XYZ file of C-alpha atoms in Angstrom:
676
model
C -112.740 32.684 -67.434
C -109.326 34.506 -66.688
C -107.154 33.410 -63.965
C -107.211 35.397 -60.557
C -104.666 37.997 -59.880
C -101.794 38.206 -57.860
C -103.231 40.817 -55.857
C -104.205 41.173 -52.406
C -107.205 38.664 -50.582
C -109.652 41.117 -51.684
C -109.515 40.586 -55.037
C -109.731 36.641 -54.890
C -106.249 35.523 -55.301
C -103.760 32.799 -53.621
C -102.699 33.931 -50.149
C -99.184 35.102 -50.289
C -96.893 32.321 -50.470
C -98.861 29.770 -51.432
C -97.480 27.408 -54.901
C -99.137 27.959 -57.977
C -101.931 25.390 -59.664
C -100.311 22.885 -61.755
C -101.971 22.073 -64.933
C -102.998 18.714 -64.145
C -105.070 19.950 -60.965
C -106.546 22.813 -62.850
C -107.959 20.213 -65.270
C -109.327 18.266 -62.782
C -110.891 21.122 -61.290
C -112.631 22.526 -64.413
C -113.940 19.062 -65.606
C -115.389 17.911 -62.461
C -117.257 21.620 -61.985
C -117.894 21.736 -65.803
C -119.562 18.620 -65.292
C -121.772 19.635 -62.006
C -122.877 22.463 -63.638
C -124.299 20.929 -67.016
C -126.082 18.228 -64.779
C -127.831 20.718 -62.417
C -128.871 22.851 -65.475
C -128.445 21.978 -68.467
C -129.567 25.470 -69.776
C -126.528 26.979 -68.169
C -124.892 30.193 -69.377
C -121.752 30.721 -69.961
C -121.278 33.485 -67.207
C -122.184 30.657 -64.441
C -119.755 28.433 -65.924
C -117.054 30.851 -65.820
C -117.910 31.959 -62.048
C -117.731 27.615 -61.460
C -114.497 27.642 -63.029
C -113.073 30.500 -60.867
C -114.725 29.077 -57.701
C -112.664 25.453 -58.700
C -109.307 27.109 -58.919
C -109.768 29.062 -55.723
C -111.012 25.790 -53.829
C -107.970 23.727 -55.058
C -104.818 24.051 -53.221
C -101.711 21.975 -52.482
C -99.012 22.687 -50.870
C -95.791 20.137 -51.469
C -94.076 21.208 -48.053
C -96.662 19.245 -46.476
C -95.668 16.093 -47.845
C -91.883 16.261 -46.680
C -92.784 13.696 -43.397
C -93.541 11.025 -45.528
C -91.433 11.785 -49.198
C -88.324 11.797 -48.020
C -88.136 9.006 -46.219
C -89.905 7.347 -49.106
C -86.728 7.354 -50.877
C -85.117 4.882 -49.230
C -88.334 3.394 -48.388
C -89.291 2.420 -51.536
C -85.788 0.287 -53.041
C -85.924 -1.286 -49.223
C -89.646 -2.764 -49.427
C -89.069 -3.780 -53.307
C -85.741 -5.385 -52.308
C -87.565 -7.314 -49.471
C -90.506 -8.327 -51.253
C -88.003 -9.557 -54.313
C -86.029 -11.674 -51.967
C -88.750 -13.560 -50.245
C -91.845 -14.077 -52.946
C -91.019 -12.979 -56.561
C -89.973 -15.728 -58.845
C -90.358 -14.633 -62.283
C -87.778 -12.927 -64.526
C -90.304 -10.222 -65.858
C -92.005 -9.630 -62.187
C -88.353 -9.288 -60.596
C -87.447 -6.524 -63.882
C -91.033 -4.921 -63.101
C -91.239 -4.736 -59.716
C -87.379 -3.000 -59.957
C -88.242 -0.701 -62.074
C -91.498 0.109 -60.434
C -89.409 0.937 -57.160
C -86.826 3.350 -58.863
C -89.781 5.438 -60.724
C -91.354 5.497 -57.243
C -88.061 6.943 -55.579
C -87.838 9.063 -58.371
C -91.332 10.513 -58.027
C -90.495 10.804 -54.471
C -87.666 12.921 -55.308
C -89.361 15.059 -57.900
C -91.766 15.903 -55.039
C -89.484 16.716 -52.716
C -87.688 19.002 -54.961
C -91.309 21.082 -55.845
C -91.412 21.466 -51.863
C -87.861 22.724 -51.608
C -87.566 24.554 -54.856
C -87.245 28.131 -53.418
C -85.391 27.171 -50.377
C -81.811 27.699 -50.665
C -81.516 26.211 -46.844
C -80.602 23.038 -45.746
C -83.910 20.747 -44.553
C -83.179 18.282 -42.281
C -85.152 15.680 -40.474
C -83.529 13.004 -37.877
C -84.615 10.251 -36.069
C -83.104 8.987 -32.836
C -81.704 5.165 -33.481
C -78.711 4.384 -30.725
C -78.302 5.941 -27.721
C -76.195 4.200 -24.957
C -75.091 6.142 -22.061
C -70.968 4.776 -21.696
C -69.479 7.026 -18.892
C -70.394 9.499 -16.346
C -67.583 11.597 -15.660
C -65.321 13.240 -18.354
C -66.081 15.744 -21.588
C -69.836 15.544 -22.536
C -69.729 14.505 -26.083
C -68.230 10.982 -24.510
C -70.654 10.321 -22.162
C -72.993 9.117 -24.546
C -72.961 7.074 -27.987
C -75.767 7.948 -30.038
C -76.367 7.377 -33.867
C -79.551 9.281 -35.646
C -80.884 8.458 -38.929
C -80.686 11.798 -40.702
C -82.257 13.115 -44.105
C -80.390 16.207 -45.158
C -81.268 17.793 -48.418
C -80.317 20.745 -50.578
C -80.581 21.663 -54.388
C -77.199 19.851 -55.066
C -78.216 16.702 -53.256
C -81.431 16.217 -55.255
C -79.871 17.338 -58.706
C -77.235 14.465 -57.430
C -79.812 12.004 -56.406
C -81.968 12.633 -59.440
C -79.482 11.521 -61.599
C -78.502 8.289 -59.269
C -82.110 7.206 -59.862
C -82.132 8.110 -63.863
C -78.961 6.049 -64.060
C -80.099 3.280 -62.255
C -83.483 3.234 -64.028
C -81.407 3.404 -67.191
C -79.453 0.004 -66.360
C -82.255 -1.831 -65.387
C -83.883 -1.273 -68.314
C -80.814 -1.842 -70.640
C -80.531 -5.003 -69.041
C -84.049 -6.335 -69.490
C -84.067 -5.364 -72.978
C -80.105 -6.369 -74.200
C -79.602 -9.249 -71.890
C -82.237 -11.242 -71.399
C -80.267 -14.543 -71.491
C -77.810 -14.002 -68.845
C -78.592 -16.157 -65.379
C -79.867 -14.758 -62.261
C -82.364 -11.990 -63.515
C -84.318 -11.955 -59.586
C -80.486 -11.640 -57.876
C -79.457 -9.135 -60.421
C -82.145 -7.116 -60.131
C -82.263 -7.523 -56.030
C -78.480 -6.006 -56.035
C -79.426 -3.040 -58.119
C -81.932 -2.289 -55.401
C -79.918 -2.380 -52.743
C -77.128 -0.124 -54.616
C -80.090 2.249 -55.369
C -80.959 2.137 -51.202
C -77.192 2.626 -50.549
C -76.329 5.343 -52.496
C -79.388 7.392 -51.806
C -78.395 6.707 -48.201
C -74.966 8.352 -49.029
C -76.426 11.170 -50.472
C -78.736 12.025 -48.302
C -76.711 11.083 -44.911
C -76.462 13.920 -42.447
C -73.339 12.271 -40.400
C -70.220 10.095 -41.473
C -71.128 7.368 -39.333
C -74.808 7.325 -40.908
C -73.004 7.676 -44.308
C -70.449 5.147 -43.872
C -73.083 2.582 -43.212
C -75.041 3.206 -46.383
C -71.244 3.438 -47.869
C -70.696 -0.160 -46.881
C -73.943 -1.304 -47.985
C -73.419 -0.075 -51.638
C -69.864 -1.279 -51.672
C -71.308 -4.984 -50.967
C -74.008 -4.371 -53.707
C -70.931 -3.380 -55.900
C -68.996 -6.445 -55.090
C -71.951 -8.885 -55.919
C -72.664 -7.198 -59.250
C -69.416 -7.483 -60.402
C -69.532 -11.260 -59.368
C -72.461 -11.629 -60.799
C -71.207 -13.605 -63.976
C -70.297 -17.115 -63.029
C -69.198 -20.173 -65.026
C -65.720 -18.249 -66.022
C -62.611 -17.975 -64.681
C -61.423 -14.256 -65.702
C -65.100 -12.725 -64.047
C -64.087 -14.460 -61.022
C -60.672 -13.222 -60.611
C -61.845 -9.869 -61.565
C -64.594 -9.951 -58.827
C -62.003 -10.858 -56.296
C -60.107 -7.993 -57.492
C -63.315 -5.478 -57.028
C -63.899 -6.820 -53.444
C -60.331 -6.324 -51.553
C -59.118 -3.170 -53.719
C -62.392 -1.066 -52.944
C -62.463 -2.996 -49.281
C -59.149 -0.784 -48.529
C -60.691 2.667 -49.301
C -63.908 1.634 -47.339
C -61.349 0.622 -43.988
C -59.795 4.223 -44.855
C -63.454 5.934 -44.416
C -64.123 4.392 -40.993
C -61.006 4.851 -39.938
C -61.278 8.703 -40.817
C -64.718 8.371 -38.796
C -63.580 7.146 -35.761
C -60.326 9.155 -35.603
C -62.789 11.963 -36.140
C -64.662 10.813 -33.040
C -62.210 9.603 -30.885
C -60.803 13.217 -30.704
C -63.741 15.261 -31.205
C -67.029 13.224 -30.108
C -68.829 14.074 -33.358
C -69.704 13.245 -36.806
C -71.606 15.802 -38.252
C -69.220 17.848 -40.209
C -71.236 20.843 -39.926
C -71.031 20.550 -35.996
C -67.416 19.341 -36.021
C -66.418 22.914 -37.331
C -66.914 24.497 -34.492
C -65.579 22.210 -32.010
C -62.399 21.766 -34.072
C -60.365 24.614 -31.879
C -62.161 24.209 -29.051
C -61.389 20.461 -27.763
C -58.475 19.964 -25.280
C -55.971 17.416 -26.485
C -56.879 17.215 -30.520
C -54.657 19.168 -32.747
C -54.287 19.572 -36.904
C -52.320 16.309 -36.959
C -55.793 14.336 -36.144
C -57.609 16.221 -38.212
C -55.347 16.205 -41.369
C -54.785 12.470 -41.050
C -58.751 11.998 -40.516
C -59.074 14.075 -43.580
C -56.393 12.627 -45.886
C -57.978 9.012 -45.236
C -61.533 10.089 -46.380
C -60.149 11.868 -49.492
C -58.250 8.329 -49.741
C -61.843 6.564 -49.550
C -63.367 8.751 -52.426
C -60.284 7.854 -54.515
C -60.646 4.658 -53.907
C -64.221 4.270 -54.444
C -64.235 6.484 -57.701
C -61.360 4.382 -59.213
C -58.767 6.796 -59.825
C -55.291 6.182 -60.302
C -53.677 3.688 -58.544
C -57.152 2.420 -58.008
C -58.766 2.473 -60.963
C -57.622 -1.174 -61.454
C -61.321 -2.294 -59.955
C -63.117 -1.302 -62.818
C -60.853 -2.047 -65.790
C -60.553 -5.547 -64.780
C -64.145 -5.961 -64.328
C -65.344 -3.808 -67.319
C -66.696 -6.891 -69.539
C -69.622 -7.185 -67.563
C -71.471 -4.121 -69.148
C -74.298 -3.283 -66.763
C -72.513 -3.831 -63.690
C -70.117 -2.054 -65.116
C -72.160 0.825 -66.285
C -73.452 1.003 -62.719
C -70.021 1.076 -61.054
C -68.777 3.952 -63.262
C -71.930 5.696 -63.149
C -72.792 5.892 -59.560
C -69.680 5.640 -57.424
C -68.255 8.999 -59.262
C -71.291 10.630 -57.442
C -70.833 8.922 -54.317
C -67.124 9.808 -54.133
C -67.974 13.524 -55.090
C -70.208 13.606 -52.452
C -68.400 11.808 -49.779
C -65.397 14.758 -50.404
C -68.028 17.982 -50.848
C -69.348 16.962 -47.064
C -66.027 16.655 -46.048
C -64.634 20.301 -47.505
C -65.322 22.031 -44.122
C -63.165 19.926 -42.348
C -60.438 19.909 -44.943
C -60.530 23.841 -44.841
C -59.739 23.705 -41.134
C -56.931 21.445 -41.380
C -53.651 21.674 -42.026
C -52.266 22.817 -45.773
C -51.203 19.113 -46.130
C -54.940 17.813 -46.307
C -55.672 19.998 -49.601
C -52.248 19.944 -50.829
C -52.151 16.083 -50.850
C -55.580 15.948 -52.661
C -54.584 17.999 -55.168
C -51.508 16.297 -56.043
C -52.806 12.954 -55.558
C -56.030 14.237 -57.931
C -53.509 15.733 -60.795
C -51.107 12.793 -60.517
C -54.077 10.190 -61.172
C -55.466 12.404 -64.102
C -52.631 12.032 -65.815
C -51.627 8.568 -65.239
C -55.155 7.509 -66.313
C -54.738 9.569 -69.154
C -51.149 7.656 -70.463
C -52.532 4.296 -69.426
C -55.355 4.849 -71.821
C -53.204 5.773 -74.763
C -51.096 1.880 -73.921
C -53.376 -0.997 -75.416
C -56.512 -1.198 -78.047
C -58.442 -3.009 -75.290
C -61.914 -0.384 -76.255
C -63.470 -1.085 -72.657
C -60.317 -0.830 -70.371
C -59.467 2.431 -72.295
C -62.965 3.957 -72.152
C -62.860 2.947 -68.542
C -59.395 4.792 -67.878
C -60.774 7.530 -70.052
C -63.412 8.033 -67.390
C -61.301 7.763 -64.544
C -58.967 10.470 -66.054
C -62.254 12.836 -66.111
C -63.285 11.866 -62.645
C -59.746 12.877 -61.334
C -59.868 15.888 -63.184
C -63.416 17.092 -61.426
C -61.693 15.948 -58.167
C -58.848 18.471 -58.188
C -61.132 21.439 -58.595
C -63.149 20.012 -55.710
C -59.867 20.361 -53.309
C -59.645 24.156 -53.666
C -61.275 26.607 -51.923
C -64.677 27.649 -53.590
C -64.845 25.665 -56.227
C -66.488 22.225 -54.344
C -69.772 22.863 -55.757
C -69.201 23.337 -59.187
C -66.690 20.385 -59.183
C -69.415 18.056 -57.628
C -72.076 19.503 -60.468
C -69.269 18.274 -62.742
C -69.133 14.927 -61.588
C -73.108 14.607 -61.627
C -72.893 14.895 -65.532
C -69.875 12.325 -65.745
C -71.776 9.752 -64.226
C -74.393 8.811 -66.600
C -72.344 9.672 -69.382
C -69.898 6.942 -68.479
C -72.977 4.563 -68.006
C -74.222 5.521 -71.661
C -70.877 4.958 -72.827
C -70.123 1.635 -71.020
C -73.613 0.451 -72.487
C -73.024 1.486 -75.969
C -69.832 -0.081 -75.953
C -70.833 -3.168 -74.954
C -73.691 -3.439 -77.459
C -70.536 -2.894 -79.991
C -68.089 -5.424 -78.692
C -71.338 -7.945 -78.492
C -72.175 -7.538 -81.951
C -68.798 -7.138 -83.430
C -67.432 -10.044 -81.294
C -64.302 -8.657 -80.002
C -63.181 -6.071 -77.894
C -60.182 -5.123 -79.014
C -59.776 -2.056 -81.649
C -58.019 -3.284 -84.662
C -60.753 -5.830 -84.902
C -63.769 -3.332 -84.537
C -64.996 -0.652 -86.907
C -68.000 0.574 -89.245
C -70.372 0.965 -86.494
C -71.720 3.920 -87.530
C -73.019 1.836 -90.835
C -74.071 -1.361 -89.477
C -74.515 -0.408 -85.738
C -75.687 3.329 -86.278
C -77.373 3.546 -82.659
C -74.817 2.555 -80.597
C -71.919 4.100 -82.389
C -73.783 7.490 -82.004
C -74.579 6.728 -78.580
C -70.688 6.008 -77.611
C -69.699 9.284 -79.736
C -72.264 11.271 -77.666
C -71.261 9.712 -74.433
C -67.160 10.314 -75.204
C -68.233 13.911 -76.363
C -69.836 15.024 -73.094
C -66.882 12.921 -70.784
C -64.618 15.237 -72.696
C -66.520 18.667 -71.813
C -68.039 17.712 -68.418
C -65.231 18.504 -66.190
C -64.324 21.846 -68.198
C -67.097 23.707 -65.905
C -64.766 23.380 -62.977
C -61.842 23.764 -64.182
C -62.365 26.978 -65.549
C -61.400 28.769 -62.258
C -58.346 27.368 -62.192
C -55.668 29.787 -61.658
C -53.520 29.754 -64.849
C -49.242 29.009 -64.821
C -49.870 26.649 -61.623
C -48.846 23.082 -61.606
C -52.807 21.684 -60.675
C -53.866 23.699 -63.709
C -50.975 21.692 -65.999
C -51.655 18.720 -64.731
C -55.815 19.158 -65.677
C -55.394 20.702 -69.187
C -52.667 17.509 -69.709
C -55.245 14.868 -68.159
C -58.451 16.205 -69.879
C -56.265 16.129 -73.251
C -55.080 12.736 -72.832
C -58.913 11.294 -71.448
C -60.375 13.232 -74.312
C -57.788 11.711 -76.972
C -58.669 8.150 -75.559
C -62.047 8.314 -75.779
C -62.296 9.815 -78.967
C -59.895 7.308 -80.221
C -62.468 4.273 -79.030
C -65.319 6.049 -80.683
C -63.534 6.767 -83.823
C -62.526 3.281 -84.308
C -65.173 1.605 -83.488
C -67.605 4.192 -85.426
C -65.166 4.467 -88.700
C -62.324 2.188 -88.570
C -62.148 -1.026 -91.005
C -64.109 -4.206 -89.770
C -61.784 -6.939 -90.969
C -62.779 -10.173 -91.833
C -61.352 -12.967 -89.739
C -61.806 -16.820 -88.851
C -65.399 -17.786 -88.330
C -66.446 -14.012 -88.497
C -68.136 -12.179 -91.466
C -68.971 -8.719 -91.147
C -72.194 -8.672 -93.063
C -73.652 -10.797 -90.110
C -73.323 -8.059 -87.374
C -76.646 -6.754 -86.317
C -77.812 -3.322 -84.453
C -78.440 -4.446 -80.559
C -82.053 -4.649 -79.510
C -84.189 -1.137 -80.095
C -84.848 -0.773 -76.770
C -81.348 -1.040 -75.724
C -79.999 1.484 -78.270
C -82.575 4.119 -77.021
C -81.750 3.844 -73.411
C -77.908 4.451 -74.503
C -78.871 7.609 -76.475
C -80.947 8.768 -73.653
C -78.299 7.958 -70.982
C -76.207 9.981 -72.745
C -78.508 13.049 -73.647
C -79.194 13.421 -69.515
C -75.147 13.491 -69.476
C -75.274 16.170 -72.424
C -77.913 18.239 -70.664
C -76.230 18.024 -66.830
C -73.093 19.199 -68.780
C -74.504 21.991 -70.816
C -76.524 23.128 -67.374
C -72.729 23.157 -66.017
C -71.816 26.284 -68.433
C -74.366 28.265 -67.121
C -73.694 30.598 -63.751
C -77.207 30.712 -62.587
C -77.753 27.225 -62.310
C -74.645 26.667 -60.699
C -75.948 29.670 -58.166
C -78.820 27.607 -57.749
C -77.015 24.391 -56.718
C -74.619 26.257 -54.428
C -77.321 28.719 -52.564
C -75.321 31.112 -52.832
C -73.433 33.518 -55.885
C -71.322 31.419 -58.136
C -67.626 32.646 -58.894
C -67.085 32.654 -62.307
C -64.009 32.516 -64.010
C -62.376 34.475 -66.636
C -64.007 35.708 -69.460
C -63.346 33.625 -72.111
C -61.602 30.556 -70.163
C -64.477 28.424 -71.272
C -62.964 28.688 -74.921
C -59.879 27.893 -74.241
C -60.385 24.697 -72.450
C -62.829 23.737 -74.966
C -60.185 24.306 -77.800
C -58.119 21.679 -75.945
C -60.647 19.278 -76.402
C -60.933 20.196 -79.763
C -57.360 19.831 -80.428
C -57.481 15.685 -79.202
C -60.338 15.578 -81.356
C -58.438 16.861 -84.283
C -55.422 14.563 -83.568
C -57.731 11.458 -83.164
C -58.949 12.638 -86.782
C -55.727 13.320 -88.303
C -54.685 9.735 -87.223
C -57.591 8.221 -88.566
C -56.634 9.949 -92.121
C -53.611 8.751 -92.160
C -53.910 5.696 -91.241
C -55.486 3.788 -89.132
C -54.078 0.755 -88.613
C -50.820 2.707 -88.398
C -52.085 4.099 -85.355
C -53.734 0.887 -83.734
C -50.110 -0.389 -84.007
C -48.672 2.450 -82.459
C -50.843 2.040 -79.500
C -50.770 -1.645 -79.507
C -46.759 -0.966 -79.164
C -47.742 1.161 -75.829
C -49.924 -1.803 -74.551
C -46.621 -4.077 -75.011
C -44.835 -1.438 -73.110
C -47.046 -2.376 -69.611
C -45.397 -5.790 -69.887
C -42.254 -4.883 -69.868
C -41.624 -5.617 -66.240
C -43.247 -9.418 -67.101
C -41.640 -10.153 -70.075
C -39.223 -7.806 -71.780
C -37.234 -7.214 -68.918
C -36.814 -10.794 -68.184
C -35.552 -11.407 -71.668
C -33.095 -9.043 -71.436
C -31.722 -10.190 -68.354
C -31.120 -13.798 -69.661
C -29.826 -12.267 -72.896
C -27.542 -10.312 -70.333
C -26.536 -13.889 -68.425
C -24.654 -14.580 -71.259
C -22.299 -11.871 -70.961
C -20.657 -9.526 -67.873
C -23.874 -10.078 -65.718
C -23.737 -13.920 -66.087
C -19.810 -14.397 -65.497
C -20.380 -12.049 -62.801
C -22.753 -14.569 -60.960
C -21.130 -17.575 -61.948
C -18.033 -16.249 -60.156
C -20.028 -15.139 -57.345
C -21.603 -18.840 -56.849
C -18.662 -20.680 -57.937
C -15.866 -19.079 -56.085
C -17.340 -16.422 -53.265
C -20.072 -18.662 -52.058
C -18.046 -21.550 -51.853
C -15.501 -20.007 -50.355
C -17.459 -18.048 -47.568
C -19.524 -21.578 -47.002
C -16.370 -23.304 -46.373
C -14.840 -20.808 -43.840
C -18.075 -20.942 -42.002
C -18.302 -24.330 -41.668
C -14.507 -24.348 -40.236
C -15.728 -21.920 -37.700
C -18.617 -23.757 -36.550
C -16.531 -26.882 -36.195
C -13.874 -24.782 -34.158
C -16.686 -23.668 -31.913
C -18.404 -27.114 -31.359
C -14.632 -28.250 -30.220
C -14.431 -25.610 -27.426
C -17.761 -26.093 -26.146
C -17.427 -30.113 -26.459
C -16.513 -30.182 -22.815
C -19.564 -27.555 -21.798
C -22.409 -29.691 -24.166
C -23.621 -32.108 -21.540
C -24.553 -29.157 -19.340
C -27.155 -27.364 -21.351
C -29.884 -29.352 -20.841
C -29.641 -29.399 -17.000
C -28.836 -24.887 -17.341
C -32.221 -25.035 -19.747
C -34.200 -26.761 -16.934
C -32.868 -24.299 -13.928
C -33.991 -21.481 -16.042
C -37.241 -22.592 -16.314
C -37.582 -23.293 -12.940
C -36.356 -20.125 -11.486
C -38.854 -18.685 -14.197
C -41.248 -20.084 -13.014
C -40.930 -19.599 -9.177
C -40.469 -15.790 -9.812
C -43.701 -15.443 -11.664
C -45.516 -17.628 -8.581
C -43.867 -15.268 -6.073
C -43.833 -11.962 -7.609
C -47.450 -10.746 -7.245
C -46.835 -11.136 -3.330
C -43.174 -11.104 -2.412
C -42.119 -8.639 -4.650
C -45.030 -6.336 -4.250
C-alpha cells in the first residue's frame, strides 16, 4: 500500500505542520494491524490488508514538541539523579560504570528528542521556574527593589549542537576509563565526578542568565579539580592538582566579579535583557560595561586554558581521562560563555573587543612557540590544542563571526579528547612520555597511533572555517595564521614522532614488549576522532553554519579556505622533511628549546656566578667592603650623636606617652556629647 499524499485534509493526508512518521513507528503499527487482520480473518484479501495498513498510518501520530516540558529538564535531571544514587548506594566498580553510562545515554537521548522538536524552529526556546525571589527595598529603581533568580533553560540550534558533542565526549571518556584504566583506584569517585561535570557543563550551555551560568560554572570547576586530584599516592600529581585549583579559581572569581558588576549597575543578569537597558540606566556608563566584559573574557580564557593560563592543563596532562575531560569540555563551555556575552561586548567601548582580540592573538602565538620547546609529548599536544582554541577565540571576538567560531570550538573538543586518550595509551605502552623514547607506533600500536594522527589533523583544520572570514593584511589575521601554523607543526611533530620515529632500546625496556591498548579503548579514541572530524567537516558548509546561526551565514572570500589549508599542509610538510632528514637531529633542536625554558632558573644563575669572578664580582666586593662599611659607620656615628643630645629628655618620654594616651581616651569619651 502506498503512503498517503501531502495534499489537503480531504485526501487522507496528515494535518499541516504534523511531523512525518518515523520508520520505527510505521513498522510497529503495520505489525500490529497485520496481526489483527490475520487473526480475525485468516483468508483476508490483500486489499483489506492494505486498507488496514493505511488506517494504521493515519492513526499514529507523535508530536515531539509536546515532550519539551519533561525532555528538556531531563538533560540535567539524568546526571543529577544518577549522581545521587551513585554516592548513596552503589558500591561496585561495574555498577558505578554502568550507571554513569546509562545516565549519559539518557541525557543524550533527551537532547536528541529536544533537537527533533526544535529542528524546524530558528528561534530560541526558553522555559523558566522561580527559585529565589526576595524583596530588599521599597524605594529606588524598580530593578533593585527585589532580588530574584530563576532557573531558566534556553535552547537553540547551536546550544543543542554543543550539548550533543559534550555528551558524546563524556560518554567516550567514561567508556575509555572502563576499558583501559581498570587498575586505577576510586572508580566510584571517578564516575560520580564525571556525572557532576556533565551536570555542570550541561547547565552552563542551557543557562538563561549569568547568575545561573556562574553557579553551574562553579560546579563544573569543582568537579574538574576533584578529577585532576583523583590520582593519589604520588607527589607530582598532587602538586599539579593544586595548580589546577588556584589558577582556574582566579578565572571563576573573574566571572563572579563581572556578573556582580553588571547586576550592581543595571539590575539585570540576562544578556538579552541587559542590551535593552545598557544606555538607559542612570549612573552606569561604558567604563563599567567595558570592565565587566573584560572580566568575563578573562574567565573564558582562564578556563579554556589559553596562555598564560595553559599551565593548569599542561601540569595535569599525565592523567589521561581527567585531562581528556578538561581539554574536551572546557573549550565548549568557555566558547559558550563568550558567545552569550557578545551582545554586551558589541555595546561596550572598543577597548573590550580590542583587548579580547589582542589577548587571543598573543595566546595563539605564545602557545605555538612554547609547544615547539621541549619533547614532552603530552605537554606539547596540550599546548598545540591551546593554540587552536586561542585561534578560535580570536574570530569569535569579531562582529559577525561569533557563531562560526563557537561551532569550530565544538569541533576542537572531541579532537582534543581523542588525542589525549590516544597519547595516553601510547605513553603507557611505550613506558615513556618523551618523544626521543617513543616511536614505531604505526607498527606496534597501530590503532592508537592512527587515532592520534586523526586527532592532530582535525585540530589543525578545525579553526579554518572561522579564520577564513578574517580581513587580510591585519595583525589579527597574521597572529591567527602564525598561531595555527605553529600549532599544526607541534601537533604533527608529536604524531610523527610517536608513529614513525625510531623506538630505541633502553634499560629494563625491550621494544618487542610493546603491546596495543585494549580494543575498546582504541575504538573509543578513533570514534571520538571521527566525531571531531565530522564536526570540523560540517564547518566548511555554509548551509550548516546558517542552520546553527538561525540566519544567513556570511561566507568568506572565494578560495580563502584553500590558502588556510595550504598553511596547515606547509606545517605538515615541514615535519615530513624533518623526519626524512633525520629525526634525532630535530629532537635535539627541540630539546635545546626545552632547555631554553629553564634559562632563568639554571643558565642565568650560572652566567651570574661566572661573571662574579670579573667586574661584577669586583663591584659587589667593593660595595660590600667599602661603601656599606662606611655607610654603616657614619649611620652609627649619627645615631650616637643624636642619643647624646636627647639624653636629658629620655627620662621624660614614658611620662609624655602616658599623658598622650590619657588625653586620647578623654577625647574619645567626650566627643559624642561635647564636640557634637
